[in-house]
């Protein structure tokens, strides 16, 4: 499985306040999308897959879909079906390539590996590098093994979308559950239940993850900004708490992350 494979990937951005619709198309391969920022829908005709920042969307080949997004940044990777079939054959009868569209949570192994692959490709690591080959093997094996709970074809509550949009605009500011519930036009209790049902995690967990993803992005791109400034600009008033949360999500300190991934 470690032979050199050409990697086909793209970074896509939906900017501004207007909803953008990508072209309706069929995938000729498995399409793996890591949502770096914002939220995105894939209209499958009979249903909708809806994902938020930090999560990963898996769309099988030969599936017609239309991307719909606003203020979203996506990283997409295309994997030929026979790669997954080879990985499943190598693992035995209990492994199989995914057959349905799914959204995998931020703590899924597939999501973590997809993010790392995208970061390594973005840093210039060639597909022929042995390290990239090992990463791709791990991703393929994880895809055919993946048994984590999947969020399938779920239509997102428009009220929750308003709360997510407020987070995207004001994540650096102090945001309480009451503020987000107000944006959604709901009482606190109903909002908490509806948010978890729609997004798959609590508002606090989502906001924390969103802030950490923005901090990681700044560490990669903003060379002249210190780790402390990054923490403050992304909504973390306590540098120690920021460092602990960052390590829990990315497996290293903010300084180590910048050293590895900074351009």
PDB file of C-alpha atoms in Angstrom:
ATOM      1  CA  UNK A   1       0.000   0.000   0.000  1.00  0.00           C
ATOM      2  CA  UNK A   2       2.968   2.361   0.348  1.00  0.00           C
ATOM      3  CA  UNK A   3       3.624   2.831  -3.391  1.00  0.00           C
ATOM      4  CA  UNK A   4       3.670   6.395  -4.720  1.00  0.00           C
ATOM      5  CA  UNK A   5       0.180   7.739  -5.478  1.00  0.00           C
ATOM      6  CA  UNK A   6      -0.589  11.033  -7.212  1.00  0.00           C
ATOM      7  CA  UNK A   7      -2.574  13.267  -4.877  1.00  0.00           C
ATOM      8  CA  UNK A   8      -5.419  15.376  -6.225  1.00  0.00           C
ATOM      9  CA  UNK A   9      -6.573  18.125  -3.883  1.00  0.00           C
ATOM     10  CA  UNK A  10      -7.986  21.651  -3.844  1.00  0.00           C
ATOM     11  CA  UNK A  11      -8.668  24.524  -1.470  1.00  0.00           C
ATOM     12  CA  UNK A  12     -11.999  26.245  -1.974  1.00  0.00           C
ATOM     13  CA  UNK A  13     -13.389  29.367  -0.327  1.00  0.00           C
ATOM     14  CA  UNK A  14     -16.909  30.780  -0.249  1.00  0.00           C
ATOM     15  CA  UNK A  15     -16.491  34.430   0.735  1.00  0.00           C
ATOM     16  CA  UNK A  16     -18.875  37.170   1.786  1.00  0.00           C
ATOM     17  CA  UNK A  17     -22.392  37.129   3.143  1.00  0.00           C
ATOM     18  CA  UNK A  18     -24.094  35.759   0.046  1.00  0.00           C
ATOM     19  CA  UNK A  19     -24.735  32.033  -0.267  1.00  0.00           C
ATOM     20  CA  UNK A  20     -22.543  30.521  -2.963  1.00  0.00           C
ATOM     21  CA  UNK A  21     -23.460  27.405  -4.910  1.00  0.00           C
ATOM     22  CA  UNK A  22     -20.814  25.324  -6.602  1.00  0.00           C
ATOM     23  CA  UNK A  23     -21.521  23.424  -9.809  1.00  0.00           C
ATOM     24  CA  UNK A  24     -23.624  20.279  -9.594  1.00  0.00           C
ATOM     25  CA  UNK A  25     -21.345  17.390 -10.444  1.00  0.00           C
ATOM     26  CA  UNK A  26     -20.675  13.677 -10.095  1.00  0.00           C
ATOM     27  CA  UNK A  27     -17.618  12.508  -8.190  1.00  0.00           C
ATOM     28  CA  UNK A  28     -15.449  10.121 -10.143  1.00  0.00           C
ATOM     29  CA  UNK A  29     -13.640   9.246  -6.906  1.00  0.00           C
ATOM     30  CA  UNK A  30     -14.209   9.455  -3.149  1.00  0.00           C
ATOM     31  CA  UNK A  31     -14.333  13.115  -2.159  1.00  0.00           C
ATOM     32  CA  UNK A  32     -13.010  13.905   1.313  1.00  0.00           C
ATOM     33  CA  UNK A  33     -13.661  17.452   2.517  1.00  0.00           C
ATOM     34  CA  UNK A  34     -12.153  18.970   5.653  1.00  0.00           C
ATOM     35  CA  UNK A  35     -14.086  22.100   6.692  1.00  0.00           C
ATOM     36  CA  UNK A  36     -11.474  24.536   7.982  1.00  0.00           C
ATOM     37  CA  UNK A  37     -13.788  27.477   8.509  1.00  0.00           C
ATOM     38  CA  UNK A  38     -17.505  28.242   8.430  1.00  0.00           C
ATOM     39  CA  UNK A  39     -20.024  25.606   7.418  1.00  0.00           C
ATOM     40  CA  UNK A  40     -20.930  23.892   4.156  1.00  0.00           C
ATOM     41  CA  UNK A  41     -23.776  21.862   2.727  1.00  0.00           C
ATOM     42  CA  UNK A  42     -23.717  19.292  -0.035  1.00  0.00           C
ATOM     43  CA  UNK A  43     -27.105  19.044  -1.700  1.00  0.00           C
ATOM     44  CA  UNK A  44     -27.453  15.409  -2.815  1.00  0.00           C
ATOM     45  CA  UNK A  45     -30.820  15.940  -4.465  1.00  0.00           C
ATOM     46  CA  UNK A  46     -32.857  13.713  -2.155  1.00  0.00           C
ATOM     47  CA  UNK A  47     -31.085  14.879   1.000  1.00  0.00           C
ATOM     48  CA  UNK A  48     -28.480  17.289   2.390  1.00  0.00           C
ATOM     49  CA  UNK A  49     -25.167  16.714   4.165  1.00  0.00           C
ATOM     50  CA  UNK A  50     -24.404  19.657   6.452  1.00  0.00           C
ATOM     51  CA  UNK A  51     -21.017  20.144   8.150  1.00  0.00           C
ATOM     52  CA  UNK A  52     -19.363  22.759  10.342  1.00  0.00           C
ATOM     53  CA  UNK A  53     -15.768  23.851  10.948  1.00  0.00           C
ATOM     54  CA  UNK A  54     -13.448  21.085  12.100  1.00  0.00           C
ATOM     55  CA  UNK A  55     -15.490  18.213  10.711  1.00  0.00           C
ATOM     56  CA  UNK A  56     -14.876  16.034   7.676  1.00  0.00           C
ATOM     57  CA  UNK A  57     -17.304  15.045   4.913  1.00  0.00           C
ATOM     58  CA  UNK A  58     -16.974  11.745   3.058  1.00  0.00           C
ATOM     59  CA  UNK A  59     -18.797  11.459  -0.272  1.00  0.00           C
ATOM     60  CA  UNK A  60     -18.555   8.149  -2.166  1.00  0.00           C
ATOM     61  CA  UNK A  61     -17.849   8.107  -5.890  1.00  0.00           C
ATOM     62  CA  UNK A  62     -20.630   8.361  -8.485  1.00  0.00           C
ATOM     63  CA  UNK A  63     -22.687  10.596  -6.174  1.00  0.00           C
ATOM     64  CA  UNK A  64     -24.237  13.738  -7.671  1.00  0.00           C
ATOM     65  CA  UNK A  65     -23.838  16.719  -5.353  1.00  0.00           C
ATOM     66  CA  UNK A  66     -23.957  20.504  -5.242  1.00  0.00           C
ATOM     67  CA  UNK A  67     -21.832  22.389  -2.659  1.00  0.00           C
ATOM     68  CA  UNK A  68     -23.591  25.295  -0.945  1.00  0.00           C
ATOM     69  CA  UNK A  69     -21.651  27.578   1.388  1.00  0.00           C
ATOM     70  CA  UNK A  70     -21.182  31.020   2.862  1.00  0.00           C
ATOM     71  CA  UNK A  71     -17.944  32.323   4.417  1.00  0.00           C
ATOM     72  CA  UNK A  72     -16.501  28.808   4.339  1.00  0.00           C
ATOM     73  CA  UNK A  73     -13.006  27.486   3.657  1.00  0.00           C
ATOM     74  CA  UNK A  74     -12.714  23.870   2.492  1.00  0.00           C
ATOM     75  CA  UNK A  75      -9.853  21.529   1.712  1.00  0.00           C
ATOM     76  CA  UNK A  76     -10.790  18.650  -0.564  1.00  0.00           C
ATOM     77  CA  UNK A  77      -9.007  15.430  -1.434  1.00  0.00           C
ATOM     78  CA  UNK A  78     -10.040  12.915  -4.107  1.00  0.00           C
ATOM     79  CA  UNK A  79      -9.239   9.224  -3.633  1.00  0.00           C
ATOM     80  CA  UNK A  80      -9.844   6.660  -6.414  1.00  0.00           C
ATOM     81  CA  UNK A  81     -12.292   3.963  -5.367  1.00  0.00           C
ATOM     82  CA  UNK A  82      -9.815   1.172  -6.073  1.00  0.00           C
ATOM     83  CA  UNK A  83      -7.415   2.616  -3.463  1.00  0.00           C
ATOM     84  CA  UNK A  84     -10.050   2.085  -0.777  1.00  0.00           C
ATOM     85  CA  UNK A  85     -10.917  -1.340  -2.150  1.00  0.00           C
ATOM     86  CA  UNK A  86      -7.248  -2.368  -1.947  1.00  0.00           C
ATOM     87  CA  UNK A  87      -7.073  -1.121   1.647  1.00  0.00           C
ATOM     88  CA  UNK A  88     -10.231  -3.057   2.556  1.00  0.00           C
ATOM     89  CA  UNK A  89      -8.883  -6.239   0.913  1.00  0.00           C
ATOM     90  CA  UNK A  90      -5.652  -5.912   2.901  1.00  0.00           C
ATOM     91  CA  UNK A  91      -7.560  -5.691   6.203  1.00  0.00           C
ATOM     92  CA  UNK A  92      -9.970  -8.542   5.614  1.00  0.00           C
ATOM     93  CA  UNK A  93     -13.728  -9.100   5.414  1.00  0.00           C
ATOM     94  CA  UNK A  94     -14.708  -6.756   8.260  1.00  0.00           C
ATOM     95  CA  UNK A  95     -13.313  -3.731   6.410  1.00  0.00           C
ATOM     96  CA  UNK A  96     -15.198  -1.996   3.599  1.00  0.00           C
ATOM     97  CA  UNK A  97     -15.214   1.270   1.710  1.00  0.00           C
ATOM     98  CA  UNK A  98     -17.920   3.736   2.869  1.00  0.00           C
ATOM     99  CA  UNK A  99     -21.110   3.417   0.836  1.00  0.00           C
ATOM    100  CA  UNK A 100     -23.054   6.453   2.091  1.00  0.00           C
ATOM    101  CA  UNK A 101     -22.308  10.145   2.519  1.00  0.00           C
ATOM    102  CA  UNK A 102     -21.307  11.023   6.060  1.00  0.00           C
ATOM    103  CA  UNK A 103     -20.009  13.794   8.288  1.00  0.00           C
ATOM    104  CA  UNK A 104     -17.297  12.677  10.708  1.00  0.00           C
ATOM    105  CA  UNK A 105     -16.633  14.670  13.903  1.00  0.00           C
ATOM    106  CA  UNK A 106     -13.495  16.679  14.592  1.00  0.00           C
ATOM    107  CA  UNK A 107     -12.121  13.978  16.903  1.00  0.00           C
ATOM    108  CA  UNK A 108     -12.489  11.249  14.275  1.00  0.00           C
ATOM    109  CA  UNK A 109      -9.215   9.657  13.155  1.00  0.00           C
ATOM    110  CA  UNK A 110     -10.208  10.200   9.520  1.00  0.00           C
ATOM    111  CA  UNK A 111     -10.735  13.921  10.179  1.00  0.00           C
ATOM    112  CA  UNK A 112      -7.395  14.276  11.974  1.00  0.00           C
ATOM    113  CA  UNK A 113      -5.495  12.447   9.232  1.00  0.00           C
ATOM    114  CA  UNK A 114      -7.227  14.410   6.474  1.00  0.00           C
ATOM    115  CA  UNK A 115      -6.243  17.661   8.162  1.00  0.00           C
ATOM    116  CA  UNK A 116      -2.614  16.547   8.481  1.00  0.00           C
ATOM    117  CA  UNK A 117      -2.476  15.442   4.828  1.00  0.00           C
ATOM    118  CA  UNK A 118      -3.835  18.831   3.729  1.00  0.00           C
ATOM    119  CA  UNK A 119      -1.336  20.684   5.914  1.00  0.00           C
ATOM    120  CA  UNK A 120       1.586  18.639   4.594  1.00  0.00           C
ATOM    121  CA  UNK A 121       0.502  19.148   0.986  1.00  0.00           C
ATOM    122  CA  UNK A 122       0.109  22.865   1.680  1.00  0.00           C
ATOM    123  CA  UNK A 123       3.633  23.016   3.108  1.00  0.00           C
ATOM    124  CA  UNK A 124       5.018  21.548  -0.119  1.00  0.00           C
ATOM    125  CA  UNK A 125       5.554  17.901   0.835  1.00  0.00           C
ATOM    126  CA  UNK A 126       5.674  15.901  -2.392  1.00  0.00           C
ATOM    127  CA  UNK A 127       3.376  12.933  -2.973  1.00  0.00           C
ATOM    128  CA  UNK A 128       6.457  10.749  -3.524  1.00  0.00           C
ATOM    129  CA  UNK A 129       7.828  11.504  -0.043  1.00  0.00           C
ATOM    130  CA  UNK A 130       7.768   8.362   2.180  1.00  0.00           C
ATOM    131  CA  UNK A 131       6.119  10.376   4.934  1.00  0.00           C
ATOM    132  CA  UNK A 132       3.248  11.303   2.665  1.00  0.00           C
ATOM    133  CA  UNK A 133       2.910   7.684   1.585  1.00  0.00           C
ATOM    134  CA  UNK A 134       2.602   6.602   5.215  1.00  0.00           C
ATOM    135  CA  UNK A 135      -0.001   9.298   5.892  1.00  0.00           C
ATOM    136  CA  UNK A 136      -2.068   8.245   2.887  1.00  0.00           C
ATOM    137  CA  UNK A 137      -1.912   4.602   3.962  1.00  0.00           C
ATOM    138  CA  UNK A 138      -3.157   5.558   7.433  1.00  0.00           C
ATOM    139  CA  UNK A 139      -5.985   7.625   5.940  1.00  0.00           C
ATOM    140  CA  UNK A 140      -7.109   4.844   3.588  1.00  0.00           C
ATOM    141  CA  UNK A 141      -7.034   2.186   6.297  1.00  0.00           C
ATOM    142  CA  UNK A 142      -8.948   4.483   8.660  1.00  0.00           C
ATOM    143  CA  UNK A 143     -11.611   5.163   6.026  1.00  0.00           C
ATOM    144  CA  UNK A 144     -12.360   1.486   5.522  1.00  0.00           C
ATOM    145  CA  UNK A 145     -12.263   0.850   9.293  1.00  0.00           C
ATOM    146  CA  UNK A 146     -14.244   3.916  10.348  1.00  0.00           C
ATOM    147  CA  UNK A 147     -17.039   2.938  12.707  1.00  0.00           C
ATOM    148  CA  UNK A 148     -17.531   6.236  14.522  1.00  0.00           C
ATOM    149  CA  UNK A 149     -21.091   7.546  14.732  1.00  0.00           C
ATOM    150  CA  UNK A 150     -21.886   9.323  11.476  1.00  0.00           C
ATOM    151  CA  UNK A 151     -24.139  12.314  10.930  1.00  0.00           C
ATOM    152  CA  UNK A 152     -26.005  11.331   7.766  1.00  0.00           C
ATOM    153  CA  UNK A 153     -28.012  13.601   5.477  1.00  0.00           C
ATOM    154  CA  UNK A 154     -29.081  15.952   8.259  1.00  0.00           C
ATOM    155  CA  UNK A 155     -30.829  19.195   7.460  1.00  0.00           C
ATOM    156  CA  UNK A 156     -29.554  21.938   9.692  1.00  0.00           C
ATOM    157  CA  UNK A 157     -32.009  24.091  11.598  1.00  0.00           C
ATOM    158  CA  UNK A 158     -31.927  27.610  10.120  1.00  0.00           C
ATOM    159  CA  UNK A 159     -32.011  29.001  13.665  1.00  0.00           C
ATOM    160  CA  UNK A 160     -28.815  27.113  14.529  1.00  0.00           C
ATOM    161  CA  UNK A 161     -27.222  28.397  11.340  1.00  0.00           C
ATOM    162  CA  UNK A 162     -27.760  31.949  12.591  1.00  0.00           C
ATOM    163  CA  UNK A 163     -25.909  31.053  15.790  1.00  0.00           C
ATOM    164  CA  UNK A 164     -23.055  29.517  13.776  1.00  0.00           C
ATOM    165  CA  UNK A 165     -22.828  32.649  11.664  1.00  0.00           C
ATOM    166  CA  UNK A 166     -22.546  34.772  14.798  1.00  0.00           C
ATOM    167  CA  UNK A 167     -19.709  32.556  16.020  1.00  0.00           C
ATOM    168  CA  UNK A 168     -17.934  32.931  12.668  1.00  0.00           C
ATOM    169  CA  UNK A 169     -18.193  36.731  12.906  1.00  0.00           C
ATOM    170  CA  UNK A 170     -17.605  37.247  16.649  1.00  0.00           C
ATOM    171  CA  UNK A 171     -15.559  34.242  17.840  1.00  0.00           C
ATOM    172  CA  UNK A 172     -12.830  36.566  19.195  1.00  0.00           C
ATOM    173  CA  UNK A 173     -15.337  38.285  21.508  1.00  0.00           C
ATOM    174  CA  UNK A 174     -16.800  36.928  24.739  1.00  0.00           C
ATOM    175  CA  UNK A 175     -19.808  34.852  23.687  1.00  0.00           C
ATOM    176  CA  UNK A 176     -22.242  33.311  26.149  1.00  0.00           C
ATOM    177  CA  UNK A 177     -24.791  30.617  25.447  1.00  0.00           C
ATOM    178  CA  UNK A 178     -27.428  33.288  25.982  1.00  0.00           C
ATOM    179  CA  UNK A 179     -25.903  35.400  23.197  1.00  0.00           C
ATOM    180  CA  UNK A 180     -26.012  32.492  20.761  1.00  0.00           C
ATOM    181  CA  UNK A 181     -29.521  31.507  21.821  1.00  0.00           C
ATOM    182  CA  UNK A 182     -30.589  35.116  21.181  1.00  0.00           C
ATOM    183  CA  UNK A 183     -29.074  34.995  17.692  1.00  0.00           C
ATOM    184  CA  UNK A 184     -31.066  31.821  17.074  1.00  0.00           C
ATOM    185  CA  UNK A 185     -34.235  33.364  18.503  1.00  0.00           C
ATOM    186  CA  UNK A 186     -34.622  30.556  21.043  1.00  0.00           C
ATOM    187  CA  UNK A 187     -34.701  30.124  24.788  1.00  0.00           C
ATOM    188  CA  UNK A 188     -31.503  28.801  26.371  1.00  0.00           C
ATOM    189  CA  UNK A 189     -32.769  25.293  27.097  1.00  0.00           C
ATOM    190  CA  UNK A 190     -34.315  24.712  23.673  1.00  0.00           C
ATOM    191  CA  UNK A 191     -31.216  26.150  21.987  1.00  0.00           C
ATOM    192  CA  UNK A 192     -28.841  23.821  23.818  1.00  0.00           C
ATOM    193  CA  UNK A 193     -30.843  20.771  22.791  1.00  0.00           C
ATOM    194  CA  UNK A 194     -31.296  21.908  19.193  1.00  0.00           C
ATOM    195  CA  UNK A 195     -27.632  22.900  18.802  1.00  0.00           C
ATOM    196  CA  UNK A 196     -26.340  19.519  19.943  1.00  0.00           C
ATOM    197  CA  UNK A 197     -28.874  17.699  17.769  1.00  0.00           C
ATOM    198  CA  UNK A 198     -27.877  19.750  14.707  1.00  0.00           C
ATOM    199  CA  UNK A 199     -24.110  20.121  15.171  1.00  0.00           C
ATOM    200  CA  UNK A 200     -23.237  17.049  17.226  1.00  0.00           C
ATOM    201  CA  UNK A 201     -21.585  18.885  20.130  1.00  0.00           C
ATOM    202  CA  UNK A 202     -22.385  21.612  22.639  1.00  0.00           C
ATOM    203  CA  UNK A 203     -22.098  25.330  21.781  1.00  0.00           C
ATOM    204  CA  UNK A 204     -19.101  25.599  24.122  1.00  0.00           C
ATOM    205  CA  UNK A 205     -17.286  22.703  22.446  1.00  0.00           C
ATOM    206  CA  UNK A 206     -17.980  24.088  18.992  1.00  0.00           C
ATOM    207  CA  UNK A 207     -16.874  27.623  19.916  1.00  0.00           C
ATOM    208  CA  UNK A 208     -13.691  26.291  21.536  1.00  0.00           C
ATOM    209  CA  UNK A 209     -12.883  24.210  18.471  1.00  0.00           C
ATOM    210  CA  UNK A 210     -13.604  27.133  16.137  1.00  0.00           C
ATOM    211  CA  UNK A 211     -11.281  29.423  18.100  1.00  0.00           C
ATOM    212  CA  UNK A 212      -8.529  26.805  18.108  1.00  0.00           C
ATOM    213  CA  UNK A 213      -8.789  26.276  14.347  1.00  0.00           C
ATOM    214  CA  UNK A 214      -8.510  30.027  13.769  1.00  0.00           C
ATOM    215  CA  UNK A 215      -5.518  30.180  16.140  1.00  0.00           C
ATOM    216  CA  UNK A 216      -3.796  27.351  14.263  1.00  0.00           C
ATOM    217  CA  UNK A 217      -4.413  29.158  10.990  1.00  0.00           C
ATOM    218  CA  UNK A 218      -2.808  32.338  12.361  1.00  0.00           C
ATOM    219  CA  UNK A 219       0.165  30.413  13.707  1.00  0.00           C
ATOM    220  CA  UNK A 220       0.731  28.967  10.233  1.00  0.00           C
ATOM    221  CA  UNK A 221       0.392  32.245   8.341  1.00  0.00           C
ATOM    222  CA  UNK A 222       1.085  35.256  10.600  1.00  0.00           C
ATOM    223  CA  UNK A 223       4.816  35.137  11.307  1.00  0.00           C
ATOM    224  CA  UNK A 224       5.021  38.460  13.109  1.00  0.00           C
ATOM    225  CA  UNK A 225       2.249  37.701  15.588  1.00  0.00           C
ATOM    226  CA  UNK A 226       3.280  36.148  18.909  1.00  0.00           C
ATOM    227  CA  UNK A 227       1.593  33.140  20.462  1.00  0.00           C
ATOM    228  CA  UNK A 228       0.151  35.397  23.195  1.00  0.00           C
ATOM    229  CA  UNK A 229      -1.255  37.824  20.624  1.00  0.00           C
ATOM    230  CA  UNK A 230      -2.705  34.892  18.699  1.00  0.00           C
ATOM    231  CA  UNK A 231      -4.435  33.601  21.830  1.00  0.00           C
ATOM    232  CA  UNK A 232      -5.921  37.004  22.646  1.00  0.00           C
ATOM    233  CA  UNK A 233      -7.019  37.675  19.056  1.00  0.00           C
ATOM    234  CA  UNK A 234      -8.821  34.326  18.925  1.00  0.00           C
ATOM    235  CA  UNK A 235     -10.832  34.797  22.102  1.00  0.00           C
ATOM    236  CA  UNK A 236      -8.557  33.242  24.740  1.00  0.00           C
ATOM    237  CA  UNK A 237      -7.997  35.537  27.713  1.00  0.00           C
ATOM    238  CA  UNK A 238      -5.962  32.924  29.614  1.00  0.00           C
ATOM    239  CA  UNK A 239      -2.715  31.914  27.803  1.00  0.00           C
ATOM    240  CA  UNK A 240      -2.335  28.805  29.965  1.00  0.00           C
ATOM    241  CA  UNK A 241      -5.821  27.578  29.112  1.00  0.00           C
ATOM    242  CA  UNK A 242      -5.138  28.291  25.445  1.00  0.00           C
ATOM    243  CA  UNK A 243      -1.933  26.240  25.522  1.00  0.00           C
ATOM    244  CA  UNK A 244      -3.666  23.276  27.202  1.00  0.00           C
ATOM    245  CA  UNK A 245      -6.626  23.319  24.833  1.00  0.00           C
ATOM    246  CA  UNK A 246      -4.330  23.665  21.805  1.00  0.00           C
ATOM    247  CA  UNK A 247      -2.214  20.684  22.845  1.00  0.00           C
ATOM    248  CA  UNK A 248      -5.321  18.583  23.453  1.00  0.00           C
ATOM    249  CA  UNK A 249      -6.578  19.292  19.919  1.00  0.00           C
ATOM    250  CA  UNK A 250      -3.344  19.285  17.890  1.00  0.00           C
ATOM    251  CA  UNK A 251      -1.015  17.122  19.981  1.00  0.00           C
ATOM    252  CA  UNK A 252       1.648  19.793  20.484  1.00  0.00           C
ATOM    253  CA  UNK A 253       2.165  23.272  21.936  1.00  0.00           C
ATOM    254  CA  UNK A 254       1.366  26.385  19.870  1.00  0.00           C
ATOM    255  CA  UNK A 255       5.103  27.122  19.486  1.00  0.00           C
ATOM    256  CA  UNK A 256       5.821  23.583  18.307  1.00  0.00           C
ATOM    257  CA  UNK A 257       2.912  23.793  15.875  1.00  0.00           C
ATOM    258  CA  UNK A 258       4.246  27.028  14.381  1.00  0.00           C
ATOM    259  CA  UNK A 259       7.735  25.531  14.037  1.00  0.00           C
ATOM    260  CA  UNK A 260       6.328  22.538  12.151  1.00  0.00           C
ATOM    261  CA  UNK A 261       3.744  24.240   9.968  1.00  0.00           C
ATOM    262  CA  UNK A 262       4.672  27.925   9.702  1.00  0.00           C
ATOM    263  CA  UNK A 263       5.412  29.135   6.187  1.00  0.00           C
TER     264      UNK A 263
END
